[in-house]
């Protein structure tokens, strides 16, 4: 299901209850302490918001074998990867009811250095690399009867034809640090071929052919609104 669509998002905060602006595109939803900040998503786990996430509700009927790509760039700004955080979280409809419910199970895909998934280089952008099809044991399938260190191939077997309801990237290990905080930036999220970066438009051509609908913050009313934004930002930066 490689759609090869690039979605560009602007700076600001996306509310938890969003409706898609592009019918064929996934819509990122921000939860907890997650905010869009300076062209990336900042995921904070602290005493106020122990859990932060970027969440994508998947199309009806999609299964784990349908997920063709999964990757992100991440930057640990406070303090480290630890306790299984950051991670991708794949929600599987284990009770086959077609909705998010208590009967669902998760497959986790851990980021950071293998096999401890800790010891990330601080303040450095790192690519997860493609996580679909890898032989490395980054998959945690224990909720489905597998193991903590498992492969993508075995995750496919255990998930089978059960629906993949949601894909999230999660930060939630503030409890593991003396300052009570874990902060990680994420960008260039690739979810089944849709690549999300989080910058506002810088060229009016990005607004054309429906491109204005791809920006969620700021949200544009139409193409002209998007073009006006680009023009006003250019003037603010000293461009003619």
CSV table of C-alpha atoms in Angstrom, one decimal:
chain,number,residue,atom,x,y,z
A,1,UNK,CA,0.0,0.0,0.0
A,2,UNK,CA,2.8,2.4,-0.9
A,3,UNK,CA,1.0,5.7,-1.7
A,4,UNK,CA,4.1,7.9,-2.0
A,5,UNK,CA,2.4,11.0,-0.8
A,6,UNK,CA,4.3,13.7,1.1
A,7,UNK,CA,2.4,15.7,3.6
A,8,UNK,CA,3.9,18.9,4.9
A,9,UNK,CA,2.6,20.3,8.2
A,10,UNK,CA,3.2,23.7,9.7
A,11,UNK,CA,4.2,24.9,13.2
A,12,UNK,CA,1.6,25.0,16.0
A,13,UNK,CA,-0.6,22.5,17.8
A,14,UNK,CA,-3.0,20.0,16.3
A,15,UNK,CA,-6.0,19.3,18.5
A,16,UNK,CA,-6.8,15.7,19.4
A,17,UNK,CA,-10.1,15.7,17.4
A,18,UNK,CA,-9.3,16.3,13.8
A,19,UNK,CA,-11.0,15.4,10.6
A,20,UNK,CA,-8.9,14.6,7.5
A,21,UNK,CA,-8.4,17.5,5.1
A,22,UNK,CA,-7.1,15.2,2.3
A,23,UNK,CA,-9.3,12.2,1.7
A,24,UNK,CA,-6.5,9.8,0.6
A,25,UNK,CA,-4.0,10.9,3.3
A,26,UNK,CA,-3.5,9.8,6.8
A,27,UNK,CA,-4.1,12.5,9.5
A,28,UNK,CA,-1.6,12.9,12.3
A,29,UNK,CA,-3.2,13.5,15.7
A,30,UNK,CA,-1.2,14.8,18.7
A,31,UNK,CA,-1.9,13.6,22.2
A,32,UNK,CA,-0.5,14.4,25.7
A,33,UNK,CA,2.3,16.9,25.6
A,34,UNK,CA,2.9,16.6,21.9
A,35,UNK,CA,3.3,19.9,19.9
A,36,UNK,CA,4.6,20.9,16.5
A,37,UNK,CA,7.6,23.1,17.2
A,38,UNK,CA,10.1,24.6,14.7
A,39,UNK,CA,9.4,22.1,12.0
A,40,UNK,CA,9.2,18.9,14.0
A,41,UNK,CA,7.0,17.2,16.6
A,42,UNK,CA,8.2,17.6,20.2
A,43,UNK,CA,7.1,14.7,22.3
A,44,UNK,CA,7.4,15.3,26.0
A,45,UNK,CA,7.0,12.9,28.9
A,46,UNK,CA,7.0,14.7,32.3
A,47,UNK,CA,5.0,15.2,35.5
A,48,UNK,CA,2.2,17.1,33.6
A,49,UNK,CA,2.0,14.8,30.6
A,50,UNK,CA,3.6,11.4,31.2
A,51,UNK,CA,2.5,10.2,27.8
A,52,UNK,CA,2.9,12.0,24.4
A,53,UNK,CA,2.2,10.6,21.0
A,54,UNK,CA,1.7,11.2,17.3
A,55,UNK,CA,-1.2,8.9,16.3
A,56,UNK,CA,-2.4,7.7,12.9
A,57,UNK,CA,-5.8,6.0,12.6
A,58,UNK,CA,-5.4,3.5,9.7
A,59,UNK,CA,-7.8,2.8,6.9
A,60,UNK,CA,-10.6,0.3,7.5
A,61,UNK,CA,-9.5,-3.3,6.7
A,62,UNK,CA,-5.8,-2.6,6.8
A,63,UNK,CA,-3.6,-5.4,8.2
A,64,UNK,CA,0.0,-5.5,9.4
A,65,UNK,CA,1.1,-7.3,6.1
A,66,UNK,CA,-0.4,-4.3,4.2
A,67,UNK,CA,1.9,-1.8,6.0
A,68,UNK,CA,4.6,-1.2,3.4
A,69,UNK,CA,6.9,1.2,5.2
A,70,UNK,CA,7.6,2.5,8.7
A,71,UNK,CA,10.4,4.9,9.7
A,72,UNK,CA,11.2,8.2,11.4
A,73,UNK,CA,14.0,10.6,12.2
A,74,UNK,CA,14.3,11.3,15.9
A,75,UNK,CA,16.4,13.6,18.2
A,76,UNK,CA,16.7,13.0,21.9
A,77,UNK,CA,17.0,16.5,23.6
A,78,UNK,CA,16.3,15.4,27.2
A,79,UNK,CA,17.7,12.9,28.4
A,80,UNK,CA,18.0,9.6,26.6
A,81,UNK,CA,16.2,6.6,25.0
A,82,UNK,CA,15.0,4.5,27.8
A,83,UNK,CA,12.3,2.1,29.0
A,84,UNK,CA,11.1,1.3,25.6
A,85,UNK,CA,10.7,4.9,24.7
A,86,UNK,CA,10.6,6.2,22.0
A,87,UNK,CA,8.8,3.5,20.1
A,88,UNK,CA,6.3,2.8,17.3
A,89,UNK,CA,3.1,1.2,18.7
A,90,UNK,CA,1.0,-0.9,16.3
A,91,UNK,CA,-2.5,-1.5,17.6
A,92,UNK,CA,-4.0,-4.8,16.5
A,93,UNK,CA,-7.7,-5.6,16.6
A,94,UNK,CA,-7.2,-8.8,18.6
A,95,UNK,CA,-10.9,-9.2,19.4
A,96,UNK,CA,-12.0,-8.5,15.8
A,97,UNK,CA,-14.6,-5.9,16.8
A,98,UNK,CA,-13.4,-3.3,14.3
A,99,UNK,CA,-12.9,-0.5,16.8
A,100,UNK,CA,-10.4,0.7,19.5
A,101,UNK,CA,-11.3,-1.3,22.6
A,102,UNK,CA,-9.9,-3.0,25.6
A,103,UNK,CA,-9.5,-6.3,23.7
A,104,UNK,CA,-6.9,-4.9,21.4
A,105,UNK,CA,-3.2,-5.8,21.6
A,106,UNK,CA,-0.1,-3.8,20.7
A,107,UNK,CA,3.1,-4.7,18.9
A,108,UNK,CA,5.9,-2.4,19.8
A,109,UNK,CA,8.9,-1.4,17.6
A,110,UNK,CA,11.7,0.1,19.6
A,111,UNK,CA,13.9,2.9,18.5
A,112,UNK,CA,17.5,3.6,19.6
A,113,UNK,CA,20.6,1.4,19.7
A,114,UNK,CA,19.9,-2.4,19.6
A,115,UNK,CA,19.6,-4.4,21.8
A,116,UNK,CA,19.2,-2.1,24.9
A,117,UNK,CA,17.3,0.6,23.0
A,118,UNK,CA,19.1,3.1,25.3
A,119,UNK,CA,22.3,5.2,24.9
A,120,UNK,CA,21.0,7.5,22.2
A,121,UNK,CA,23.4,10.4,21.2
A,122,UNK,CA,21.8,13.6,22.6
A,123,UNK,CA,20.8,16.5,20.4
A,124,UNK,CA,21.6,14.5,17.3
A,125,UNK,CA,19.1,13.7,14.5
A,126,UNK,CA,19.1,9.9,13.9
A,127,UNK,CA,17.2,7.9,11.3
A,128,UNK,CA,15.4,4.8,12.5
A,129,UNK,CA,15.9,3.3,9.0
A,130,UNK,CA,13.2,1.2,7.4
A,131,UNK,CA,11.6,-1.0,10.1
A,132,UNK,CA,9.4,-3.1,7.8
A,133,UNK,CA,11.1,-6.3,6.7
A,134,UNK,CA,14.2,-6.0,9.0
A,135,UNK,CA,15.7,-9.1,10.5
A,136,UNK,CA,16.9,-7.3,13.6
A,137,UNK,CA,14.8,-8.1,16.8
A,138,UNK,CA,13.3,-4.7,17.4
A,139,UNK,CA,9.7,-6.0,17.5
A,140,UNK,CA,8.0,-6.7,20.9
A,141,UNK,CA,5.2,-9.2,20.2
A,142,UNK,CA,4.7,-10.3,23.8
A,143,UNK,CA,1.1,-9.1,24.0
A,144,UNK,CA,0.3,-11.5,21.1
A,145,UNK,CA,2.1,-14.4,22.7
A,146,UNK,CA,5.5,-13.7,21.1
A,147,UNK,CA,8.6,-12.3,22.8
A,148,UNK,CA,10.2,-9.0,23.8
A,149,UNK,CA,13.0,-9.4,21.1
A,150,UNK,CA,11.2,-10.6,18.0
A,151,UNK,CA,11.3,-10.0,14.2
A,152,UNK,CA,9.1,-8.3,11.8
A,153,UNK,CA,8.5,-11.7,10.1
A,154,UNK,CA,7.2,-13.3,13.3
A,155,UNK,CA,5.1,-10.2,14.0
A,156,UNK,CA,3.3,-10.8,10.7
A,157,UNK,CA,2.6,-14.4,11.7
A,158,UNK,CA,1.2,-13.5,15.1
A,159,UNK,CA,-0.9,-10.6,13.8
A,160,UNK,CA,-2.1,-12.6,10.9
A,161,UNK,CA,-5.2,-11.1,9.2
A,162,UNK,CA,-6.3,-9.1,12.2
A,163,UNK,CA,-6.9,-5.4,11.4
A,164,UNK,CA,-4.2,-2.8,12.1
A,165,UNK,CA,-6.3,-0.1,13.7
A,166,UNK,CA,-3.7,2.5,14.6
A,167,UNK,CA,0.0,3.4,14.3
A,168,UNK,CA,1.6,5.7,16.9
A,169,UNK,CA,5.0,6.9,17.9
A,170,UNK,CA,5.1,7.2,21.7
A,171,UNK,CA,7.3,8.8,24.4
A,172,UNK,CA,6.5,7.9,28.0
A,173,UNK,CA,9.6,7.2,30.1
A,174,UNK,CA,9.9,10.3,32.3
A,175,UNK,CA,10.0,8.0,35.3
A,176,UNK,CA,13.5,6.8,34.3
A,177,UNK,CA,15.3,10.1,34.7
A,178,UNK,CA,16.3,12.3,37.7
A,179,UNK,CA,14.8,15.4,36.2
A,180,UNK,CA,11.5,13.6,35.6
A,181,UNK,CA,11.4,14.5,31.9
A,182,UNK,CA,12.1,12.8,28.6
A,183,UNK,CA,11.9,15.0,25.4
A,184,UNK,CA,12.3,13.6,21.9
A,185,UNK,CA,11.8,15.4,18.5
A,186,UNK,CA,10.5,13.4,15.6
A,187,UNK,CA,10.3,14.4,11.9
A,188,UNK,CA,10.0,12.8,8.4
A,189,UNK,CA,7.5,10.2,9.7
A,190,UNK,CA,7.0,7.6,7.0
A,191,UNK,CA,3.7,5.7,7.5
A,192,UNK,CA,3.0,3.3,4.6
A,193,UNK,CA,4.6,5.6,2.1
A,194,UNK,CA,3.1,8.9,3.3
A,195,UNK,CA,6.0,11.0,4.6
A,196,UNK,CA,5.2,13.7,7.1
A,197,UNK,CA,7.4,16.7,7.7
A,198,UNK,CA,6.3,19.5,9.8
A,199,UNK,CA,7.1,22.8,8.1
A,200,UNK,CA,4.8,25.5,6.7
A,201,UNK,CA,4.8,26.2,2.9
A,202,UNK,CA,7.6,28.3,1.7
A,203,UNK,CA,6.7,28.5,-2.0
A,204,UNK,CA,3.3,29.3,-3.6
A,205,UNK,CA,3.6,26.3,-5.8
A,206,UNK,CA,3.2,24.1,-2.7
A,207,UNK,CA,-0.3,25.6,-2.4
A,208,UNK,CA,-1.4,24.6,-6.0
A,209,UNK,CA,-3.2,21.5,-7.2
A,210,UNK,CA,-4.8,21.0,-3.8
A,211,UNK,CA,-1.6,21.2,-1.9
A,212,UNK,CA,-3.0,23.8,0.4
A,213,UNK,CA,-5.2,21.0,1.9
A,214,UNK,CA,-2.0,19.1,3.1
A,215,UNK,CA,-1.1,21.7,5.7
A,216,UNK,CA,-2.8,21.2,9.0
A,217,UNK,CA,-1.2,24.0,11.0
A,218,UNK,CA,-1.7,26.6,9.8
A,219,UNK,CA,-4.9,25.3,8.3
A,220,UNK,CA,-5.8,27.1,5.1
A,221,UNK,CA,-9.3,27.9,3.8
A,222,UNK,CA,-8.4,27.7,0.2
A,223,UNK,CA,-5.5,28.0,-2.3
A,224,UNK,CA,-5.5,31.8,-2.1
A,225,UNK,CA,-5.2,31.7,1.7
A,226,UNK,CA,-2.2,29.5,1.4
A,227,UNK,CA,-0.5,31.7,-1.3
A,228,UNK,CA,-1.2,34.8,0.9
A,229,UNK,CA,0.5,33.1,3.8
A,230,UNK,CA,3.6,32.3,1.7
A,231,UNK,CA,3.7,35.9,0.5
A,232,UNK,CA,3.4,37.4,4.0
A,233,UNK,CA,6.0,35.1,5.4
A,234,UNK,CA,8.4,36.1,2.6
A,235,UNK,CA,7.9,39.8,3.3
A,236,UNK,CA,8.5,39.2,7.0
A,237,UNK,CA,11.8,37.5,6.2
A,238,UNK,CA,12.9,40.4,3.9
A,239,UNK,CA,12.1,38.8,0.6
A,240,UNK,CA,10.4,40.8,-2.1
